[in-house]
Short mmCIF file of C-alpha atoms in Angstrom, two decimals:
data_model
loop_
_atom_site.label_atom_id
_atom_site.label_comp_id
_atom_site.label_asym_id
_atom_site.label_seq_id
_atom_site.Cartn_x
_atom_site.Cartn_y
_atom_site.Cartn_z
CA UNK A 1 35.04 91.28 -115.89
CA UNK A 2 32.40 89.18 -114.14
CA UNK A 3 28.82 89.62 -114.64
CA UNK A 4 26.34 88.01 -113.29
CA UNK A 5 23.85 84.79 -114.09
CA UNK A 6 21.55 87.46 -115.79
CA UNK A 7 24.23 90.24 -116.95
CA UNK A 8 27.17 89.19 -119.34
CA UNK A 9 30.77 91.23 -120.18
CA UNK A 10 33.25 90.48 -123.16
CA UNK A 11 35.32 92.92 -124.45
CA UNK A 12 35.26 93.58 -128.41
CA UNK A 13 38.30 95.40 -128.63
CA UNK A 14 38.08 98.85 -126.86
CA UNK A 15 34.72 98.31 -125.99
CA UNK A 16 33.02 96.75 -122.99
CA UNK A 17 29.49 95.07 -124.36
CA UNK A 18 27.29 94.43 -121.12
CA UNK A 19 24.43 91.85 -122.26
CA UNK A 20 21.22 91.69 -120.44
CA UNK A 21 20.94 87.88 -120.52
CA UNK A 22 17.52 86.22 -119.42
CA UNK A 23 16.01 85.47 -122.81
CA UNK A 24 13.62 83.37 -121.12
CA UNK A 25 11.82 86.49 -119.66
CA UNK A 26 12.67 88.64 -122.84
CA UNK A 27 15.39 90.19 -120.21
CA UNK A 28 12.49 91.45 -117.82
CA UNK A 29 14.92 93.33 -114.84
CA UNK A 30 15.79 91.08 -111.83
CA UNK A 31 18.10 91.73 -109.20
CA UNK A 32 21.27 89.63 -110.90
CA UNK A 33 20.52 91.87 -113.90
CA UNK A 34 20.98 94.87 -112.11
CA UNK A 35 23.70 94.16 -110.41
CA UNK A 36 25.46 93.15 -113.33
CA UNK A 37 24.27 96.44 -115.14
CA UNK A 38 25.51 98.55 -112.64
CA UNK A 39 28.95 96.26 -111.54
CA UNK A 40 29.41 97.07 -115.92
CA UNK A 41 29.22 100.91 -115.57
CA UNK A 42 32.08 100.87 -112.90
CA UNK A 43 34.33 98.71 -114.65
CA UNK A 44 33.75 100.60 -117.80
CA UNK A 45 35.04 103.98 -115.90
CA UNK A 46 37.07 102.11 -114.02
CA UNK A 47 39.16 100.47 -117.10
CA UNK A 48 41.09 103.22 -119.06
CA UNK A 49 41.16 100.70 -122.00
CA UNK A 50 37.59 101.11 -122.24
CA UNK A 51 36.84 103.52 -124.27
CA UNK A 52 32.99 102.87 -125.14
CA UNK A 53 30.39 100.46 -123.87
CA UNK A 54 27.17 98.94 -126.00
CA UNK A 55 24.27 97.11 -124.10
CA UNK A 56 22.26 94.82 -125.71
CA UNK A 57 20.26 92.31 -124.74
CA UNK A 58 20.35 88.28 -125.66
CA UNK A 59 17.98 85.93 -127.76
CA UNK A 60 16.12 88.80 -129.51
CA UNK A 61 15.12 91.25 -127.31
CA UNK A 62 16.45 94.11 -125.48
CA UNK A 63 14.37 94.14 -122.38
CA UNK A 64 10.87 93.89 -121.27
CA UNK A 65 11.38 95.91 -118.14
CA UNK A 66 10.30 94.97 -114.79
CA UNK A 67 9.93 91.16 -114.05
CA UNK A 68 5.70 91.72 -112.98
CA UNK A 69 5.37 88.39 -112.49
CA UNK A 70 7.76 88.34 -109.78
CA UNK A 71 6.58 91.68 -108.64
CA UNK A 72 3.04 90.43 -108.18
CA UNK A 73 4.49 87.04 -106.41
CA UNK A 74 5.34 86.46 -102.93
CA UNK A 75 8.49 85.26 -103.68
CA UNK A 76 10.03 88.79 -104.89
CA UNK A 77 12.27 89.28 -107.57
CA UNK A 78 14.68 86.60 -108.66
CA UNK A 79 17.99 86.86 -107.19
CA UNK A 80 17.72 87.50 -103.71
CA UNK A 81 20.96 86.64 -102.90
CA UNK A 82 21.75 89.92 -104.12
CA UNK A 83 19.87 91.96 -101.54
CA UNK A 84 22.93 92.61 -99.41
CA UNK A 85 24.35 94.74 -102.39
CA UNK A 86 21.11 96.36 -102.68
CA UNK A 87 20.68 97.22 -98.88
CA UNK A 88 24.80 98.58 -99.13
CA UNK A 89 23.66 100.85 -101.42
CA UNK A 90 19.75 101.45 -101.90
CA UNK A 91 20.63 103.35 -104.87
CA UNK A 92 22.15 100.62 -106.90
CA UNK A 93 19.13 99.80 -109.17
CA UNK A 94 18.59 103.28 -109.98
CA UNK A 95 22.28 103.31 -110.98
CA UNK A 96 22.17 100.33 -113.04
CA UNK A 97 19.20 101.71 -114.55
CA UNK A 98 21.33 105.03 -115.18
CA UNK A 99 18.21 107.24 -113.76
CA UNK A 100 20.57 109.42 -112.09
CA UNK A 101 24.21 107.89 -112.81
CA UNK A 102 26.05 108.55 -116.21
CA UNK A 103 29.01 106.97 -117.20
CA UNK A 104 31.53 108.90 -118.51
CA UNK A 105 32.42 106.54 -121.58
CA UNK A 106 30.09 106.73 -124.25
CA UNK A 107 27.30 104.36 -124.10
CA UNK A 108 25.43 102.83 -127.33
CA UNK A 109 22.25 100.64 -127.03
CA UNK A 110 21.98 97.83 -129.78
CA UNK A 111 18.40 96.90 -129.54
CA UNK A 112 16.45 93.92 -130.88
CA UNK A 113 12.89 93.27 -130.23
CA UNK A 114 11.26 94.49 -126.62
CA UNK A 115 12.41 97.21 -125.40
CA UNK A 116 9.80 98.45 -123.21
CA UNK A 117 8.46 99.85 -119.85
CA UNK A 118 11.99 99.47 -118.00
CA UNK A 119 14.05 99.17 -121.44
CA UNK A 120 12.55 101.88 -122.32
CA UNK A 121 13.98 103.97 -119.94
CA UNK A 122 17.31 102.34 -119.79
CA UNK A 123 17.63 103.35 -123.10
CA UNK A 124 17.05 106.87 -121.91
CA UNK A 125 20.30 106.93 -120.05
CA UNK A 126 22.16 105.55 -123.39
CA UNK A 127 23.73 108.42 -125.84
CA UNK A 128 23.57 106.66 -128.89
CA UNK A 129 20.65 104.15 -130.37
CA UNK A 130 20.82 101.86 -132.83
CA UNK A 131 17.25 99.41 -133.13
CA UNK A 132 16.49 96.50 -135.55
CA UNK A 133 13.15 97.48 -137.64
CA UNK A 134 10.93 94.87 -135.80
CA UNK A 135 12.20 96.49 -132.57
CA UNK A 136 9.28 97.88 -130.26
CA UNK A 137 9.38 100.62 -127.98
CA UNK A 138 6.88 102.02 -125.24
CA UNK A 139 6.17 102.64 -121.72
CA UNK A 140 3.53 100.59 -120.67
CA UNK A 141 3.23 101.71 -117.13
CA UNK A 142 -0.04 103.80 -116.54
CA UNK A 143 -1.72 100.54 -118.54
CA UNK A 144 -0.62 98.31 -115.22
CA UNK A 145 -1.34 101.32 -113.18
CA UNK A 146 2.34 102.01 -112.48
CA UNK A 147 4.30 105.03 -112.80
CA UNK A 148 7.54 104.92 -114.75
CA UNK A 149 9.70 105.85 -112.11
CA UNK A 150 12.91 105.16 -114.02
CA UNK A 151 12.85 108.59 -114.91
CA UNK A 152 10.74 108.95 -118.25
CA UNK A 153 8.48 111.82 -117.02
CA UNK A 154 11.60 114.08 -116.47
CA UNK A 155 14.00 112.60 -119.56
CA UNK A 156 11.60 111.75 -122.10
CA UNK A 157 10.30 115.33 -122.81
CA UNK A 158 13.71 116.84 -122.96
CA UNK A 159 14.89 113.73 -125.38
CA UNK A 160 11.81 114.19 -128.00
CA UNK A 161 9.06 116.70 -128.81
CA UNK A 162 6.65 116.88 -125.60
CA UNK A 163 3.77 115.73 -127.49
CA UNK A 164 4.89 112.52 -128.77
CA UNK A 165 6.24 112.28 -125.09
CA UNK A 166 3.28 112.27 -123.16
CA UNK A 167 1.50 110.28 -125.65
CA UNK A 168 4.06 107.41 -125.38
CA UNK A 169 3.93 108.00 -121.39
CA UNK A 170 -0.04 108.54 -121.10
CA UNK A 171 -1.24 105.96 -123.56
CA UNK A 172 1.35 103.02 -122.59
CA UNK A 173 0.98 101.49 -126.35
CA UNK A 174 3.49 100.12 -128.24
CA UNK A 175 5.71 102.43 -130.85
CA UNK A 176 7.70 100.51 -133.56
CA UNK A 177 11.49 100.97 -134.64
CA UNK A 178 10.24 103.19 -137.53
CA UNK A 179 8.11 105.65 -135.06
CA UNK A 180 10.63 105.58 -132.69
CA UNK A 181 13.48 106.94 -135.05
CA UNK A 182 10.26 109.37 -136.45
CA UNK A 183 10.49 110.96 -133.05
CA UNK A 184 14.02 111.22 -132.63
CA UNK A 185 14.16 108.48 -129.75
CA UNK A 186 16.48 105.99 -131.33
CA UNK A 187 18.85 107.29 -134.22
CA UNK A 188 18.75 104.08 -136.55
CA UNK A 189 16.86 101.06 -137.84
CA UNK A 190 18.95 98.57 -139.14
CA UNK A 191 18.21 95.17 -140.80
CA UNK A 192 16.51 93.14 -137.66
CA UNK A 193 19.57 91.21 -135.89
CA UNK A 194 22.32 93.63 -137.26
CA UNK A 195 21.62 96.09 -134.52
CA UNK A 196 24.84 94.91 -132.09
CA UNK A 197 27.13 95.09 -135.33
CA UNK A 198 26.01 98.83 -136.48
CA UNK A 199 26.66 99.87 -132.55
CA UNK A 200 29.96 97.82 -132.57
CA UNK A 201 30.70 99.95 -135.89
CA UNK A 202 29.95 103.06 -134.08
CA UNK A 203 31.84 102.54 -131.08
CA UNK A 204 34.86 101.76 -133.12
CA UNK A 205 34.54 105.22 -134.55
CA UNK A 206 34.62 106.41 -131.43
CA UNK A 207 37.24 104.35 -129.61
CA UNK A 208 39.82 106.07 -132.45
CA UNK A 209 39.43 109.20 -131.62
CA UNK A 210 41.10 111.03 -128.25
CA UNK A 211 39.61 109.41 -125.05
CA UNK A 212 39.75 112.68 -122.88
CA UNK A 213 38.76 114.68 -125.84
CA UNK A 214 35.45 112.47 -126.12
CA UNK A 215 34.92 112.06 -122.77
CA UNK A 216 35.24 116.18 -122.01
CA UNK A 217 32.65 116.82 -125.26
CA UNK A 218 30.01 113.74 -124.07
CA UNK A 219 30.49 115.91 -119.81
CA UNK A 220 29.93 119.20 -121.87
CA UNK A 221 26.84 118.07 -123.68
CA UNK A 222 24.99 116.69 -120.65
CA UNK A 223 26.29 119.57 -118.19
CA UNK A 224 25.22 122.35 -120.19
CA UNK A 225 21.88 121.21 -121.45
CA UNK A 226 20.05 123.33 -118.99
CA UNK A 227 22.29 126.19 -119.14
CA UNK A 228 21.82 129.46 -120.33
CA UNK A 229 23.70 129.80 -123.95
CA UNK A 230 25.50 132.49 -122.24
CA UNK A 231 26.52 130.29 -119.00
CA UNK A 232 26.74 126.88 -120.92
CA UNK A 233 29.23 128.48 -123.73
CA UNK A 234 31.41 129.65 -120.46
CA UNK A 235 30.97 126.23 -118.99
CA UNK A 236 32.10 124.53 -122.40
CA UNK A 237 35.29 126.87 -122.29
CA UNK A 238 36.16 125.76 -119.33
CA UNK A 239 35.80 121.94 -120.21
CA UNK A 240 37.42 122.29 -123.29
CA UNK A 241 40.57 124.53 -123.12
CA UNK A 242 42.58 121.94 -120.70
CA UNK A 243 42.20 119.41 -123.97
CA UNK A 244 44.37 121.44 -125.74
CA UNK A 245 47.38 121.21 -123.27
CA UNK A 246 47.13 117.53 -123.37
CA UNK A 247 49.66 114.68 -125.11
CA UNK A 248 46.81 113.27 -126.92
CA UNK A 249 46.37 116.45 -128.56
CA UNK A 250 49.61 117.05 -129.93
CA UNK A 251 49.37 113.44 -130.69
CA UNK A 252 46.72 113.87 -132.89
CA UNK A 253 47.89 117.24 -134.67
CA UNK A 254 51.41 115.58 -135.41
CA UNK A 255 49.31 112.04 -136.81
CA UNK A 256 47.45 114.46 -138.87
CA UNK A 257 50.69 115.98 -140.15
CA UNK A 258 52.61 112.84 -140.76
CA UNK A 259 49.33 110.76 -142.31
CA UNK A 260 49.05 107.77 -140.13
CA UNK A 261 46.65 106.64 -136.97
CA UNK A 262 47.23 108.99 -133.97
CA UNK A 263 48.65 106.50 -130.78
CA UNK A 264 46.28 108.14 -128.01
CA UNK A 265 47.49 107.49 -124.28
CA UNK A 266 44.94 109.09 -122.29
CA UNK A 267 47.75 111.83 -121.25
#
């Protein structure tokens, strides 16, 4: 576990927390950040002790999205040392951005003030939210004149109600932590600076139950959301008969039986 300047990685237990660390900037993207971001994903998947990842971000925020600042400079982005990652793979702020690249460990977002524009749609690619109540949300975008190419005008609608969709994505304002829950964007509000410990408590939850068993059910979820019922109840079959035949569950049928902690072993 490295990270970057602008991305940090500890390990609480079974989970890998990636922290988006420029509190300066209220963790506006830059090129170390992305990196980082994306370098965490891998090692997550990579790591078979990892079980679940939270992101968060440092000093009170979660992140303000793109650095504009920089954008509108001629200086470019901070980090440019990183470009020869970037031109390897052109791809690799998309990834870290998880437009089009899931991880397949569960990922939690712990969010604390700004999350907007960019965070925003970060938080898209996360499966379970947790927000502080003085948390803000939005996609600020057409306000700048942008588009938010991160992937909100695909995700967003099929995440919440289209309405409340293309009013977040068409009037750019702000949405609080209470709004955002309303709509079914984030799943809690918690006291403001508790938002890394309710994820942490989730994750546990998670981490002690069967890896490949909650790895198979978060592939089935996403693979079949565009199915038919008919073809995505076929496709869940398929995904979930092989979990039966595995160590972990007999494992778990035999802690069951005998009252104590199953010992899971990814087998």
């Amino acid at each position: 576990m490295v990270g970057t300047e602008h991305l940090t990685m500890r390990r609480e237990g079974a989970t890998l927390v990636l922290t988006l660390n420029r509190p300066e900037a209220k963790n506006a993207l830059s090129l170390p950040m992305l990196v980082g971001l994306y370098d965490g994903w891998v090692e997550a998947d990579e790591d078979d002790a990892v079980r679940s990842i939270v992101v968060t971000g440092a000093g009170g925020a979660f992140c303000a999205g793109m650095d504009l600042k920089a954008l509108a400079g001629d200086k470019g982005m901070v980090g440019q040392e990183y470009r020869d990652r970037l031109k390897a793979d052109p791809d690799l702020h998309w990834k870290a951005m998880l437009r089009h690249h899931r991880p397949r460990k569960p990922v939690l977002a712990a969010v604390e003030g700004y999350c907007v524009a960019g965070g925003t749609e970060i938080l898209q690619g996360t499966d379970i939210r947790v927000a502080g109540e003085s948390a803000t949300f939005g996609l600020f975008e057409v306000k700048r004149g942008l588009f938010p190419i991160g992937g909100s005008t695909v995700r967003l609608q099929r995440q919440i109600p289209r309405t409340h969709a293309l009013e977040m994505l068409l009037t750019g304002r702000p949405y609080s932590a209470r709004e955002a829950v309303g709509v079914g964007l984030i799943g809690h509000v918690v006291p403001d600076g508790t938002a890394l410990t309710k994820a942490l408590e989730i994750a546990e939850k998670i981490n002690a139950c069967g890896p490949l068993a909650v790895e198979a059910v978060k592939a089935s979820v996403y693979e079949t959301a565009e199915m038919t019922e008919a073809d995505g109840l076929a496709a869940e079959l398929k995904r979930g008969w092989p979990i039966f035949d595995t160590d972990d569950a007999k494992e778990g049928a035999r802690a069951f039986a005998e009252k104590r902690q199953p010992d899971y072993k990814r087998s």
